[in-house]
Structure formats: C-alpha cells, structure tokens
CSV table of C-alpha atoms and ligand atoms in Angstrom, one decimal:
chain,number,residue,atom,x,y,z
A,1,MET,CA,-10.7,-7.5,29.5
A,2,ALA,CA,-10.7,-7.4,25.7
A,3,ALA,CA,-8.7,-4.2,24.7
A,4,LEU,CA,-7.0,-2.7,21.6
A,5,VAL,CA,-3.9,-1.0,22.7
A,6,LEU,CA,-2.7,1.8,20.5
A,7,PHE,CA,0.9,2.5,21.1
A,8,GLY,CA,1.7,5.8,19.6
A,9,GLY,CA,-2.2,6.6,20.3
A,10,GLY,CA,-1.9,10.3,20.1
A,11,GLY,CA,0.3,10.3,17.1
A,12,ASP,CA,-0.4,11.0,13.4
A,13,LEU,CA,-1.4,7.6,12.1
A,14,ALA,CA,-3.8,7.0,15.1
A,15,MET,CA,-5.5,10.3,14.8
A,16,ARG,CA,-5.7,10.4,11.0
A,17,MET,CA,-6.5,6.6,10.3
A,18,LEU,CA,-7.0,4.3,13.2
A,19,LEU,CA,-9.3,6.2,15.4
A,20,PRO,CA,-11.6,7.4,12.7
A,21,SER,CA,-11.6,3.9,11.3
A,22,LEU,CA,-12.6,2.4,14.8
A,23,TYR,CA,-15.2,5.1,15.1
A,24,PHE,CA,-16.8,3.9,11.6
A,25,LEU,CA,-16.6,0.4,12.8
A,26,GLU,CA,-18.5,1.5,15.9
A,27,GLN,CA,-21.3,3.2,13.8
A,28,ASP,CA,-21.8,0.0,11.8
A,29,GLY,CA,-22.2,-2.0,14.8
A,30,LEU,CA,-19.0,-4.1,14.1
A,31,LEU,CA,-16.7,-3.7,17.0
A,32,PRO,CA,-16.7,-6.6,19.5
A,33,ASP,CA,-19.0,-6.1,22.6
A,34,GLY,CA,-17.0,-4.7,25.4
A,35,LEU,CA,-13.7,-3.9,23.5
A,36,LYS,CA,-11.8,-1.3,25.2
A,37,ILE,CA,-9.4,1.1,23.0
A,38,VAL,CA,-6.4,2.3,25.0
A,39,GLY,CA,-4.5,5.0,23.7
A,40,ALA,CA,-0.9,4.7,25.0
A,41,ALA,CA,1.6,7.5,24.6
A,42,ARG,CA,4.3,9.4,26.3
A,43,SER,CA,2.6,12.7,26.9
A,44,ASP,CA,0.3,13.1,29.9
A,45,ASP,CA,-3.0,14.6,28.5
A,46,GLY,CA,-5.0,12.6,30.8
A,47,ARG,CA,-8.1,10.7,29.7
A,48,ASP,CA,-10.2,13.9,29.2
A,49,GLY,CA,-7.7,15.6,27.1
A,50,TYR,CA,-7.2,12.5,25.0
A,51,VAL,CA,-10.8,12.0,24.3
A,52,ALA,CA,-11.0,15.8,23.1
A,53,LEU,CA,-8.2,15.2,20.7
A,54,VAL,CA,-10.0,12.0,19.5
A,55,ARG,CA,-13.2,13.8,19.3
A,56,LYS,CA,-11.5,16.6,17.0
A,57,ALA,CA,-9.8,14.2,14.8
A,58,VAL,CA,-12.6,11.6,14.4
A,59,SER,CA,-15.4,14.5,13.7
A,60,SER,CA,-13.5,16.2,11.1
A,61,ARG,CA,-12.9,12.9,9.2
A,62,ALA,CA,-16.5,11.8,9.8
A,63,ALA,CA,-18.0,15.1,8.6
A,64,GLN,CA,-16.2,14.6,5.2
A,65,ASP,CA,-18.7,11.8,4.5
A,66,ASP,CA,-21.5,13.5,6.4
A,67,LEU,CA,-21.3,10.6,9.1
A,68,TRP,CA,-20.4,12.6,12.4
A,69,ASP,CA,-23.0,11.5,14.9
A,70,GLU,CA,-22.8,12.4,18.6
A,71,ALA,CA,-24.7,9.7,19.6
A,72,VAL,CA,-22.2,7.2,17.9
A,73,PHE,CA,-19.4,9.0,19.5
A,74,ALA,CA,-21.0,9.0,22.9
A,75,ARG,CA,-20.9,5.0,22.7
A,76,PHE,CA,-17.4,5.1,21.1
A,77,GLU,CA,-16.1,7.5,23.9
A,78,LYS,CA,-17.2,4.7,26.7
A,79,ARG,CA,-14.6,2.5,25.2
A,80,LEU,CA,-11.8,4.9,25.2
A,81,ASP,CA,-9.0,5.0,27.8
A,82,TYR,CA,-5.5,6.7,27.9
A,83,LEU,CA,-2.5,5.8,29.7
A,84,ALA,CA,0.9,8.0,29.7
A,85,LEU,CA,3.8,5.6,29.7
A,86,ASP,CA,7.1,4.7,28.2
A,87,ALA,CA,6.2,1.5,26.6
A,88,THR,CA,9.8,0.6,26.2
A,89,LYS,CA,10.4,0.5,29.9
A,90,PRO,CA,9.5,-2.4,32.3
A,91,ASP,CA,7.4,-0.1,34.4
A,92,GLY,CA,5.5,1.0,31.3
A,93,ALA,CA,4.5,-2.4,30.6
A,94,GLU,CA,3.5,-3.0,34.3
A,95,SER,CA,1.3,0.1,34.4
A,96,LEU,CA,-0.5,-1.2,31.1
A,97,LYS,CA,-1.0,-4.6,32.7
A,98,ALA,CA,-2.5,-3.0,35.9
A,99,ARG,CA,-5.2,-1.2,33.6
A,100,VAL,CA,-6.0,-3.9,31.1
A,101,GLY,CA,-4.7,-7.2,32.4
A,102,SER,CA,-2.9,-9.5,30.3
A,103,ASP,CA,-5.4,-11.5,28.3
A,104,ASP,CA,-7.5,-11.0,25.1
A,105,LEU,CA,-5.3,-7.9,24.0
A,106,THR,CA,-4.3,-6.7,20.7
A,107,TYR,CA,-1.5,-4.4,20.6
A,108,PHE,CA,-1.0,-2.0,17.7
A,109,LEU,CA,2.3,-0.4,17.1
A,110,ALA,CA,1.9,2.9,15.6
A,111,VAL,CA,5.3,4.2,16.4
A,112,SER,CA,8.6,4.4,15.1
A,113,PRO,CA,10.0,1.0,13.8
A,114,SER,CA,13.1,1.6,16.1
A,115,LEU,CA,10.9,1.2,19.2
A,116,TYR,CA,9.2,-2.1,18.1
A,117,ALA,CA,11.7,-4.4,19.8
A,118,PRO,CA,12.0,-2.6,23.1
A,119,ILE,CA,8.2,-2.5,23.4
A,120,VAL,CA,7.7,-6.1,22.4
A,121,GLN,CA,10.5,-7.0,24.9
A,122,ALA,CA,8.9,-5.1,27.8
A,123,LEU,CA,5.5,-6.5,27.1
A,124,HIS,CA,7.1,-10.1,27.1
A,125,ALA,CA,9.2,-9.4,30.4
A,126,ALA,CA,5.6,-8.2,32.0
A,127,GLY,CA,3.9,-11.6,30.8
A,128,MET,CA,1.7,-9.8,28.6
A,129,THR,CA,2.3,-11.8,25.4
A,130,GLY,CA,0.3,-15.2,26.0
A,131,ASP,CA,-1.9,-17.0,23.6
A,132,SER,CA,-4.6,-14.7,23.7
A,133,THR,CA,-2.8,-11.7,22.6
A,134,ARG,CA,-2.1,-10.2,19.2
A,135,ILE,CA,0.3,-7.8,17.8
A,136,VAL,CA,-0.1,-5.5,14.8
A,137,LEU,CA,3.1,-4.0,13.4
A,138,GLU,CA,2.6,-1.0,11.1
A,139,LYS,CA,4.9,-0.9,7.9
A,140,PRO,CA,7.8,-0.6,7.3
A,141,VAL,CA,8.9,-3.2,9.8
A,142,GLY,CA,12.6,-2.2,9.9
A,143,ARG,CA,14.6,0.0,7.8
A,144,ASP,CA,16.6,-2.7,6.0
A,145,LEU,CA,16.9,-6.5,6.3
A,146,VAL,CA,19.2,-6.3,9.3
A,147,SER,CA,17.0,-4.0,11.4
A,148,PHE,CA,13.9,-6.1,10.1
A,149,LEU,CA,15.7,-9.2,11.5
A,150,GLU,CA,16.3,-7.7,14.8
A,151,ILE,CA,12.8,-6.6,15.3
A,152,ASP,CA,11.6,-10.1,14.1
A,153,GLU,CA,14.0,-11.7,16.7
A,154,ALA,CA,12.2,-10.0,19.6
A,155,VAL,CA,8.8,-10.5,18.0
A,156,ARG,CA,9.5,-14.2,17.6
A,157,GLU,CA,10.7,-14.5,21.2
A,158,ALA,CA,7.5,-13.0,22.4
A,159,PHE,CA,4.8,-14.3,19.9
A,160,ASP,CA,4.0,-17.1,17.7
A,161,GLU,CA,3.6,-16.1,14.0
A,162,SER,CA,-0.2,-16.8,14.1
A,163,GLN,CA,-0.3,-13.9,16.6
A,164,VAL,CA,1.6,-11.5,14.5
A,165,PHE,CA,-0.2,-8.9,12.1
A,166,ARG,CA,2.1,-7.0,9.7
A,167,ILE,CA,0.0,-4.5,8.4
A,168,ASP,CA,0.1,-3.1,5.0
A,169,HIS,CA,-3.1,-0.9,4.5
A,170,TYR,CA,-2.9,-1.3,0.7
A,171,LEU,CA,-4.2,-4.9,1.3
A,172,GLY,CA,-7.3,-3.3,2.9
A,173,LYS,CA,-8.2,-1.4,0.0
A,174,GLU,CA,-11.7,-2.6,-1.5
A,175,THR,CA,-10.2,-2.7,-5.1
A,176,VAL,CA,-7.1,-4.5,-4.0
A,177,GLN,CA,-9.6,-7.3,-2.8
A,178,ASN,CA,-11.6,-6.9,-5.9
A,179,LEU,CA,-8.5,-7.8,-8.0
A,180,ILE,CA,-8.4,-11.3,-6.1
A,181,ALA,CA,-12.1,-11.6,-6.9
A,182,LEU,CA,-11.6,-10.8,-10.7
A,183,ARG,CA,-8.5,-13.0,-11.1
A,184,PHE,CA,-9.8,-16.1,-9.3
A,185,GLY,CA,-13.5,-15.5,-9.5
A,186,ASN,CA,-13.7,-15.7,-13.4
A,187,VAL,CA,-12.4,-18.3,-16.0
A,188,ILE,CA,-11.8,-15.6,-18.7
A,189,PHE,CA,-8.7,-13.8,-17.5
A,190,GLU,CA,-6.7,-16.7,-16.4
A,191,PRO,CA,-5.7,-18.1,-20.0
A,192,LEU,CA,-4.6,-14.4,-20.7
A,193,TRP,CA,-2.8,-13.8,-17.6
A,194,ASN,CA,0.8,-14.6,-18.6
A,195,ASN,CA,3.6,-13.6,-21.1
A,196,LEU,CA,1.6,-14.9,-24.2
A,197,SER,CA,-1.0,-12.1,-23.8
A,198,ILE,CA,0.4,-9.7,-21.7
A,199,ASP,CA,3.0,-7.0,-22.8
A,200,HIS,CA,3.8,-5.4,-19.5
A,201,VAL,CA,2.4,-4.2,-16.3
A,202,GLN,CA,2.5,-0.7,-14.7
A,203,ILE,CA,1.8,0.0,-11.3
A,204,THR,CA,1.7,3.7,-10.4
A,205,VAL,CA,1.1,5.4,-6.7
A,206,ALA,CA,1.3,9.0,-7.4
A,207,GLU,CA,0.7,11.7,-4.6
A,208,THR,CA,0.3,15.4,-4.7
A,209,VAL,CA,1.3,15.9,-1.1
A,210,GLY,CA,4.9,16.7,-0.1
A,211,ILE,CA,6.4,15.4,2.9
A,212,GLY,CA,5.9,18.5,5.2
A,213,ASP,CA,6.6,17.8,8.8
A,214,ARG,CA,7.1,14.0,8.4
A,215,TRP,CA,10.6,14.6,7.3
A,216,PRO,CA,12.3,13.2,10.6
A,217,TYR,CA,10.8,9.6,9.5
A,218,TYR,CA,10.8,10.1,5.8
A,219,ASP,CA,14.3,11.3,5.4
A,220,GLU,CA,15.7,8.0,6.8
A,221,TYR,CA,13.3,5.9,4.8
A,222,GLY,CA,12.6,7.6,1.3
A,223,ALA,CA,10.3,6.4,-1.4
A,224,LEU,CA,11.9,3.1,-1.8
A,225,ARG,CA,11.6,1.9,1.7
A,226,ASP,CA,8.3,3.9,2.5
A,227,MET,CA,6.3,2.8,-0.6
A,228,LEU,CA,8.1,0.3,-2.8
A,229,GLN,CA,9.2,-2.3,-0.1
A,230,ASN,CA,5.7,-2.7,1.1
A,231,HIS,CA,2.7,-1.3,-0.8
A,232,MET,CA,3.9,-1.6,-4.3
A,233,LEU,CA,5.5,-5.0,-4.0
A,234,GLN,CA,2.4,-6.3,-2.4
A,235,LEU,CA,0.3,-5.1,-5.4
A,236,LEU,CA,2.8,-6.6,-7.8
A,237,CYS,CA,2.4,-10.1,-5.8
A,238,LEU,CA,-1.2,-10.0,-6.1
A,239,VAL,CA,-1.2,-9.3,-10.0
A,240,ALA,CA,1.5,-12.0,-10.5
A,241,MET,CA,1.0,-14.8,-7.9
A,242,GLU,CA,-0.3,-18.2,-9.2
A,243,PRO,CA,-3.9,-19.1,-8.0
A,244,PRO,CA,-3.8,-20.0,-4.4
A,245,SER,CA,-5.7,-23.2,-3.6
A,246,ASP,CA,-8.2,-21.3,-1.2
A,247,LEU,CA,-8.3,-18.0,0.7
A,248,ASP,CA,-6.6,-19.4,3.8
A,249,PRO,CA,-3.8,-17.0,5.1
A,250,ASP,CA,-1.0,-19.4,4.3
A,251,SER,CA,-2.3,-20.5,0.8
A,252,VAL,CA,-2.4,-16.9,-0.3
A,253,ARG,CA,0.9,-16.0,1.4
A,254,ASN,CA,2.8,-19.0,-0.1
A,255,GLU,CA,2.0,-17.8,-3.5
A,256,LYS,CA,3.0,-14.1,-2.8
A,257,VAL,CA,6.3,-15.2,-1.5
A,258,LYS,CA,7.2,-17.3,-4.4
A,259,VAL,CA,6.8,-14.0,-6.5
A,260,LEU,CA,9.0,-12.1,-4.4
A,261,ARG,CA,11.6,-15.0,-4.5
A,262,SER,CA,11.5,-14.7,-8.4
A,263,LEU,CA,12.2,-11.0,-8.5
A,264,ARG,CA,15.3,-10.5,-10.6
A,265,ARG,CA,18.0,-9.0,-8.4
A,266,ILE,CA,19.0,-5.5,-9.3
A,267,THR,CA,22.7,-5.2,-9.7
A,268,LEU,CA,25.1,-2.6,-9.7
A,269,GLU,CA,25.5,-2.7,-13.3
A,270,GLU,CA,21.9,-2.5,-13.9
A,271,ALA,CA,20.6,-0.1,-11.4
A,272,GLU,CA,21.4,2.9,-13.6
A,273,ARG,CA,19.2,1.3,-16.6
A,274,VAL,CA,16.3,-0.1,-14.4
A,275,THR,CA,15.8,2.3,-11.7
A,276,VAL,CA,15.2,6.1,-11.4
A,277,ARG,CA,15.5,8.1,-8.2
A,278,GLY,CA,14.1,11.7,-7.8
A,279,GLN,CA,13.6,14.6,-5.2
A,280,TYR,CA,11.3,17.3,-5.9
A,281,GLY,CA,12.4,20.9,-6.0
A,282,PRO,CA,10.7,24.2,-5.3
A,283,GLY,CA,7.6,25.3,-7.6
A,284,GLN,CA,3.9,25.1,-7.9
A,285,SER,CA,1.7,22.1,-6.9
A,286,GLU,CA,-2.1,22.4,-7.4
A,287,GLY,CA,-2.0,26.2,-7.8
A,288,GLN,CA,0.1,26.7,-4.5
A,289,SER,CA,3.6,27.7,-4.2
A,290,VAL,CA,5.5,24.8,-2.6
A,291,LYS,CA,8.9,24.3,-0.9
A,292,SER,CA,11.5,21.9,-2.2
A,293,TYR,CA,11.9,18.6,-0.2
A,294,GLU,CA,15.4,20.1,1.0
A,295,GLN,CA,13.7,23.4,2.2
A,296,GLU,CA,11.2,21.3,4.2
A,297,ARG,CA,14.0,19.2,5.6
A,298,GLY,CA,15.9,22.2,6.3
A,299,GLN,CA,19.2,21.1,4.9
A,300,PRO,CA,20.6,19.1,2.0
A,301,SER,CA,19.4,15.6,1.6
A,302,GLU,CA,19.9,12.7,-0.7
A,303,THR,CA,16.7,10.9,0.1
A,304,GLU,CA,14.5,10.2,-2.9
A,305,THR,CA,10.7,11.4,-2.9
A,306,PHE,CA,10.2,9.5,-6.3
A,307,VAL,CA,11.3,6.0,-7.4
A,308,ALA,CA,10.7,4.2,-10.6
A,309,VAL,CA,11.8,0.6,-11.1
A,310,ARG,CA,11.4,-1.9,-13.9
A,311,ALA,CA,10.9,-5.2,-12.0
A,312,ASP,CA,11.3,-8.5,-13.8
A,313,ILE,CA,9.9,-11.9,-12.6
A,314,ASP,CA,12.0,-14.9,-13.5
A,315,ASN,CA,9.3,-17.5,-13.8
A,316,TRP,CA,7.4,-19.2,-16.6
A,317,ARG,CA,4.4,-17.0,-16.3
A,318,TRP,CA,6.0,-13.9,-16.4
A,319,ALA,CA,9.3,-14.3,-18.4
A,320,GLY,CA,9.9,-11.2,-20.7
A,321,VAL,CA,6.9,-9.3,-19.2
A,322,PRO,CA,8.3,-6.1,-17.5
A,323,PHE,CA,6.6,-4.7,-14.5
A,324,PHE,CA,7.2,-0.9,-14.2
A,325,LEU,CA,6.6,0.6,-10.8
A,326,ARG,CA,6.7,4.5,-9.9
A,327,THR,CA,5.7,6.2,-6.9
A,328,GLY,CA,6.3,9.8,-5.5
A,329,LYS,CA,5.1,12.8,-3.7
A,330,ARG,CA,4.3,16.3,-5.4
A,331,LEU,CA,3.2,14.5,-8.6
A,332,PRO,CA,0.3,16.2,-10.6
A,333,GLU,CA,-2.4,14.1,-9.2
A,334,LYS,CA,-3.4,11.6,-6.4
A,335,ARG,CA,-3.7,8.4,-8.6
A,336,THR,CA,-3.1,4.7,-7.6
A,337,GLU,CA,-3.7,2.4,-10.4
A,338,ILE,CA,-2.4,-1.0,-11.9
A,339,VAL,CA,-2.4,-1.2,-15.6
A,340,ILE,CA,-2.3,-4.8,-17.5
A,341,GLN,CA,-1.2,-3.8,-21.0
A,342,PHE,CA,-2.2,-6.7,-23.3
A,343,LYS,CA,-0.5,-7.3,-26.6
A,344,GLY,CA,-1.9,-6.2,-30.0
A,345,VAL,CA,-3.8,-8.5,-32.1
A,346,PRO,CA,-1.5,-11.0,-34.0
A,347,HIS,CA,-2.9,-10.0,-37.4
A,348,SER,CA,-5.1,-6.9,-38.2
A,349,ILE,CA,-7.8,-7.2,-40.8
A,350,PHE,CA,-8.5,-3.7,-40.6
A,351,ASP,CA,-5.4,-2.3,-41.9
A,352,GLN,CA,-6.9,-0.9,-45.3
A,353,GLY,CA,-8.3,2.5,-45.4
A,354,ASP,CA,-8.9,4.8,-42.5
A,355,ARG,CA,-10.9,2.9,-40.1
A,356,GLY,CA,-9.5,4.2,-37.0
A,357,GLU,CA,-6.7,3.2,-34.8
A,358,LEU,CA,-6.4,-0.4,-33.1
A,359,VAL,CA,-5.9,0.1,-29.4
A,360,ASP,CA,-4.5,-2.8,-27.7
A,361,ASN,CA,-6.7,-4.2,-24.9
A,362,ARG,CA,-5.8,-2.7,-21.4
A,363,LEU,CA,-7.1,-3.5,-17.8
A,364,VAL,CA,-7.0,-0.8,-15.6
A,365,ILE,CA,-7.4,-1.3,-11.9
A,366,GLU,CA,-8.0,2.0,-10.2
A,367,LEU,CA,-7.6,2.1,-6.5
A,368,GLN,CA,-7.5,6.1,-6.2
A,369,PRO,CA,-9.2,8.5,-6.7
A,370,GLU,CA,-12.0,6.4,-7.8
A,371,GLU,CA,-12.1,2.6,-7.3
A,372,ASP,CA,-12.9,0.6,-10.5
A,373,ILE,CA,-11.6,-1.8,-12.9
A,374,SER,CA,-12.0,-1.1,-16.5
A,375,LEU,CA,-11.2,-2.8,-19.8
A,376,THR,CA,-10.5,-1.2,-22.9
A,377,VAL,CA,-11.7,-3.1,-26.0
A,378,MET,CA,-12.2,-2.3,-29.5
A,379,ASN,CA,-15.9,-2.3,-31.1
A,380,LYS,CA,-17.4,-0.9,-34.3
A,381,ARG,CA,-18.7,2.7,-34.4
A,382,PRO,CA,-22.3,2.6,-34.9
A,383,GLY,CA,-23.6,3.8,-38.2
A,384,LEU,CA,-23.6,3.3,-42.1
A,385,ASP,CA,-20.2,4.3,-43.0
A,386,ALA,CA,-19.0,2.8,-46.1
A,387,GLN,CA,-15.9,1.4,-44.4
A,388,MET,CA,-16.4,-0.1,-41.1
A,389,GLN,CA,-15.2,2.3,-38.5
A,390,LEU,CA,-13.4,1.2,-35.3
A,391,GLN,CA,-13.2,2.8,-31.7
A,392,SER,CA,-12.0,1.7,-28.5
A,393,ILE,CA,-14.3,2.0,-25.4
A,394,ARG,CA,-13.6,1.4,-21.7
A,395,MET,CA,-15.9,-0.9,-19.9
A,396,SER,CA,-16.4,-0.7,-16.2
A,397,LEU,CA,-16.2,-4.2,-14.6
A,398,SER,CA,-17.0,-3.0,-11.2
A,399,TRP,CA,-20.2,-1.3,-11.6
A,400,GLY,CA,-22.3,-3.8,-13.5
A,401,VAL,CA,-25.4,-3.1,-15.4
A,402,ASP,CA,-27.5,-5.3,-13.1
A,403,GLY,CA,-26.9,-2.9,-10.3
A,404,LYS,CA,-25.1,-5.4,-8.1
A,405,GLY,CA,-22.0,-3.9,-8.4
A,406,SER,CA,-23.5,-0.4,-7.2
A,407,LYS,CA,-21.0,2.0,-5.6
A,408,PRO,CA,-20.8,1.7,-1.8
A,409,PRO,CA,-22.3,4.6,0.0
A,410,ARG,CA,-18.7,5.9,0.9
A,411,ARG,CA,-15.0,4.9,0.4
A,412,ARG,CA,-13.9,3.0,3.5
A,413,ILE,CA,-10.5,3.8,5.2
A,414,ALA,CA,-8.6,0.6,4.3
A,415,TYR,CA,-7.7,0.4,8.0
A,416,GLU,CA,-11.3,-0.5,8.8
A,417,ARG,CA,-11.1,-3.9,7.2
A,418,LEU,CA,-7.6,-4.8,8.6
A,419,LEU,CA,-8.5,-3.6,12.0
A,420,LEU,CA,-11.4,-5.8,12.0
A,421,ASP,CA,-9.5,-8.7,10.6
A,422,ALA,CA,-6.8,-8.4,13.1
A,423,LEU,CA,-9.5,-8.4,16.0
A,424,ASN,CA,-11.0,-11.5,14.6
A,425,GLY,CA,-7.6,-13.2,14.1
A,426,ASP,CA,-7.9,-13.4,10.3
A,427,SER,CA,-4.4,-12.9,8.6
A,428,THR,CA,-5.2,-13.3,5.0
A,429,LEU,CA,-4.6,-9.7,4.2
A,430,PHE,CA,-1.5,-9.3,6.4
A,431,VAL,CA,2.2,-9.8,5.6
A,432,ARG,CA,4.0,-13.0,6.9
A,433,ARG,CA,7.5,-12.9,8.0
A,434,ASP,CA,9.2,-14.5,5.0
A,435,GLU,CA,7.5,-12.2,2.6
A,436,ALA,CA,8.6,-9.2,4.6
A,437,GLU,CA,12.1,-10.7,4.6
A,438,GLN,CA,12.3,-11.4,0.9
A,439,ALA,CA,10.9,-7.7,0.1
A,440,TRP,CA,13.8,-6.3,2.3
A,441,LYS,CA,16.3,-8.5,0.5
A,442,TRP,CA,15.3,-7.2,-2.9
A,443,VAL,CA,14.9,-3.6,-1.8
A,444,ASP,CA,18.5,-3.7,0.2
A,445,GLU,CA,20.0,-4.5,-3.1
A,446,VAL,CA,18.6,-1.7,-5.0
A,447,ALA,CA,19.7,0.7,-2.0
A,448,GLU,CA,23.2,-0.8,-2.2
A,449,ALA,CA,23.6,-0.6,-6.0
A,450,TRP,CA,22.5,3.2,-5.7
A,451,GLY,CA,25.2,3.7,-3.0
A,452,ASP,CA,27.8,1.8,-4.9
A,453,ALA,CA,27.1,3.5,-8.1
A,454,ASP,CA,26.7,7.0,-6.6
A,455,LEU,CA,23.1,7.5,-7.9
A,456,LYS,CA,21.7,10.7,-6.4
A,457,PRO,CA,18.2,11.5,-6.7
A,458,GLN,CA,17.4,13.6,-9.9
A,459,PRO,CA,15.8,17.0,-9.2
A,460,TYR,CA,12.0,17.2,-10.6
A,461,ASP,CA,9.4,19.9,-10.5
A,462,PRO,CA,6.3,19.7,-8.3
A,463,GLY,CA,3.2,18.8,-10.4
A,464,THR,CA,5.4,16.9,-12.9
A,465,TRP,CA,5.7,13.0,-13.3
A,466,GLY,CA,9.2,12.9,-11.8
A,467,PRO,CA,12.5,13.1,-13.7
A,468,ASP,CA,12.6,12.7,-17.4
A,469,GLU,CA,14.4,9.4,-16.7
A,470,ALA,CA,11.2,7.9,-15.6
A,471,ASP,CA,9.8,8.3,-19.0
A,472,LEU,CA,13.1,6.9,-20.6
A,473,LEU,CA,12.7,3.9,-18.7
A,474,LEU,CA,9.7,2.9,-20.6
A,475,SER,CA,10.3,4.8,-23.8
A,476,ARG,CA,13.7,3.0,-24.3
A,477,THR,CA,11.6,-0.3,-24.8
A,478,GLY,CA,9.1,1.3,-26.9
A,479,ARG,CA,6.3,1.8,-24.2
A,480,ARG,CA,4.9,4.7,-22.2
A,481,TRP,CA,3.3,5.4,-18.9
A,482,HIS,CA,-0.5,5.2,-19.0
A,483,VAL,CA,-2.4,8.4,-19.0
A,484,ALA,CA,-5.5,8.6,-16.8
A,485,GLY,CA,-8.7,8.2,-18.7
A,486,GLU,CA,-7.2,6.6,-21.7
B,1,BG6,C1,1.8,5.2,3.7
B,1,BG6,C2,3.1,6.1,3.6
B,1,BG6,O1,2.1,4.0,4.1
B,1,BG6,O2,1.2,5.5,2.5
B,1,BG6,C3,2.9,7.5,3.1
B,1,BG6,O3,3.9,6.1,4.7
B,1,BG6,C4,1.8,7.6,2.0
B,1,BG6,O4,4.1,8.2,2.8
B,1,BG6,C5,0.7,6.8,2.3
B,1,BG6,O5,1.4,9.0,1.9
B,1,BG6,C6,-0.2,6.7,1.1
B,1,BG6,O6,-1.5,6.1,1.5
B,1,BG6,P1,-2.6,6.2,0.5
B,1,BG6,O7,-3.7,5.1,1.2
B,1,BG6,O8,-3.3,7.5,0.6
B,1,BG6,O9,-2.2,5.8,-1.0
C-alpha cells in the first residue's frame, strides 16, 4: 500500500503546514491515486478524533484563501488514518507495519530531532526501510555537528542517500525557484554576478511573531540553529553558487556544497566584529503589549532570538563581497528578502547641477510578504526641464507586461511543492548530507566563538530591527540595511 506516514502527525508542523498542504494537493488532483496518509503520534485520539482535528486545522487554513470545500475534504478524509504508537520502540514499528505493510512508504519525521535516530532504528529493525521507502527529515537535523552525525549514522545504516529527503521549506518557496530561473535562464545577469559589479548582498528573514509556547524547542536552538544553519545558508548558496550543468539533484547540490566549503570561518577574534546576537525584551509589537522572551520562557535564558552575521565567501567570484545575513523574531514586519546591491557607475556624467541623486542598481528578491523580483534602475524624469533630471524606478521582473508572469491565484505553502517532490522521488530541492554537515561545521564555530568570547545576546525592543550592533555591522563598512520599498 502506498502511504505517507507522518510521525508527529498531531503536532504543530503537521497541523499548520503538512496537512493543509496535502489538502491543497488533493484539491488540485496532484496526490497519487490510492495514497494513504497516516498520522502517527503518541496520544490515543482514535481515527475519528484525529480526522476532527485535521478538519479543524485544514478548514481554517483553506478558508484564508476561500478554498474550503467539503467535497474535497470528503475525498481527502478517505485517505486519512491514525495510529497511536511510540515509534521509537520495536512494537511501535511493528504495529505500523501491520497497518501499512513495508513497501512504497514515505516517512515524514515531524518530531523533535532527538527522536530521529531511535525512530529510524526501530523502522530498520522492523524491516521497513527497503528500497521502495523514503524518509523526509525536517530541519534542523541535529543541534550541532556531533548530533547531526549521530542521526546521520542511524539514517545511513537504514537508507541509501537517494531515499533521504532533508527538507528545508525555504527551497519550496516560489520565488526561491524563480531565483534559479532568473540566474540561469538569462544571459544578462551572469556577467555582473560577481565581485566586479556587486558591492554586497543582504539576506533578511524578519518575523513579527515571538516564540510563545515553542520555547521548549527554541530555547535549545536559538536563531542561529533554527534559521541561519538552514534557511539562510540555503538562500546564500543559491545566490552564490556557480551555474550547475543541469537541474539534476546532484549537479545543483554539488555547487551548493562548494559555496558552504568556501565560507570563511568565524574565529573567536572575529566573532565580536562580524556577528550580533539579540534577545527581545518586553514591549509593543503590532499594537499589542507583548512579553519578553524570558517571560515566555519563564526563566532567564541566554538563547538568541536575533542573529546578524557578516559572511565572506573565499573564492574568485565573491572575494571582497560581504554577505550580510539577519534574522529575528518580534521585528517590525514579516519580511524575507535577498538584496543584491550593485556597485555605483565608475564615473558619473550627471554631476553638474541638481539632477537628482544617482541610486546604485539593486536587485531585490522578495519572498515575503509579496513574491516579486524587482530591479532598481535610473532613468530620465519625463519633461522639458532645462537640465536632464534623473529618477530611480523599480521594475518588477516577475510580473511581466505580456501577462505571462501574472500572479498565481494564491500563494502556495512551500511544503506543497516539497511533499510532491518527495513523493515523486525528486531530491533537487532537498539538502544533501554533505551540505548539512558543512553548514553545521560553520555554525558550530560561530556558537563556539560566542561561548569562548562570552558573547551574550543584546536586548532589543519588540518592533525594532534588533540590537543597534546590527546596524553597526553594516555602517562600519559604509553600508546600511535595505529599507522595504526602496
Ligand atoms: C521555521 C522555523 O523553519 O521557519 C520558525 O523553525 C520560523 O522559527 C519559520 O518561524 C519561518 O518560516 P516562514 O516560511 O514563515 O518564513
């Protein structure tokens, strides 16, 4: 029987993201015929109780896009099953096997990374890791290099790399894939995509939410491990990688891993200058009074909810081009963007008189809240002014004038693309083991440097862009963070 087994099937990720994604795929007729979806979790709600929970979660998500449809859910519900088990124990795996067999299975581990190895071992011992099975591992895989390697050993024992799908949902976002199309489907960017024309790159992943009741997970991980090790380094890789020879999973991932290998190590001496840690205090966010991180946590904590880093890539293409990365909770807006800041013109012919300021070209790849790629260029202000007047304009490269780039009817959940790819066995948009390993090596050194230098998170007010040091990180080099809409 073909089945997708969701370990942690009643948890936050399953309810908020995975099951709504699967419902949307059902609606679009994209789920394989006969595929069963089995929620596996410890609590014993029974199938009816589980279906009721799924209906609640899916209907509220689908209603946001006006896409709730009882008839679609009636179809979807027929696929659903539920199994209460302890998946880390042999009898848990055996009861799963009795329900779904051992062939044509896709496992999705939406549980704490500390359970990955025991679950994989139990599945393996039960003979449920044959060639026709696949496993999807949610990020972060591990908490550091050592725990990653421990999990990896268990995974390798049971599965071939071609069966393993390390998910990073940022790679499923429409605009991230559009970045690949933009870079490698056009000839005009490549000659400029290097240190001759690019001054620096910024990657911002800003969120307004706090940690709330996710702290049991978050307090152990912090922004460095929750966001930077995976989402942000993956974005960096896609911006910085060399053109792959094709879109084959290994061609793309070979190029990404080279970038990770070229990241300059952040040493103890450098840490204070090139990294910033922050933690939000109490205050106002989006017009509401909000608690500090420590109040949510219920005790003092040294976990960062904000991190900014200057990353340098030591290779020919990027020598001398800093990549500034920042991410945090309780920032002023939900915004994810990559900014490619080009250098100024080598010589300005517009210096005499008051002709308006020359703004350096900038490519902004916006993932959230809007999905768009825009290019800032200079042009002439229309009119018969005695002196030619200049103005900068932002051109959208996503929504073309020929109508072909028209906006999709709704923003898809990134997991839709990735679940579909995993079910079809396409791992191009998944993270290979050597990428994850390399990312952990780099991040571990940052964490170690913080520990050795005793760098504690700086407090920041909710609704601000993190500690002042984050601005200093750029202003020290004569640069500043991009402001939305510029
Ligand atoms: C998750 C992190 O991977 O990504 C969360 O664990 C974060 O802390 C989330 O809130 C952000 O995802 P998105 O798609 O809303 O930017």
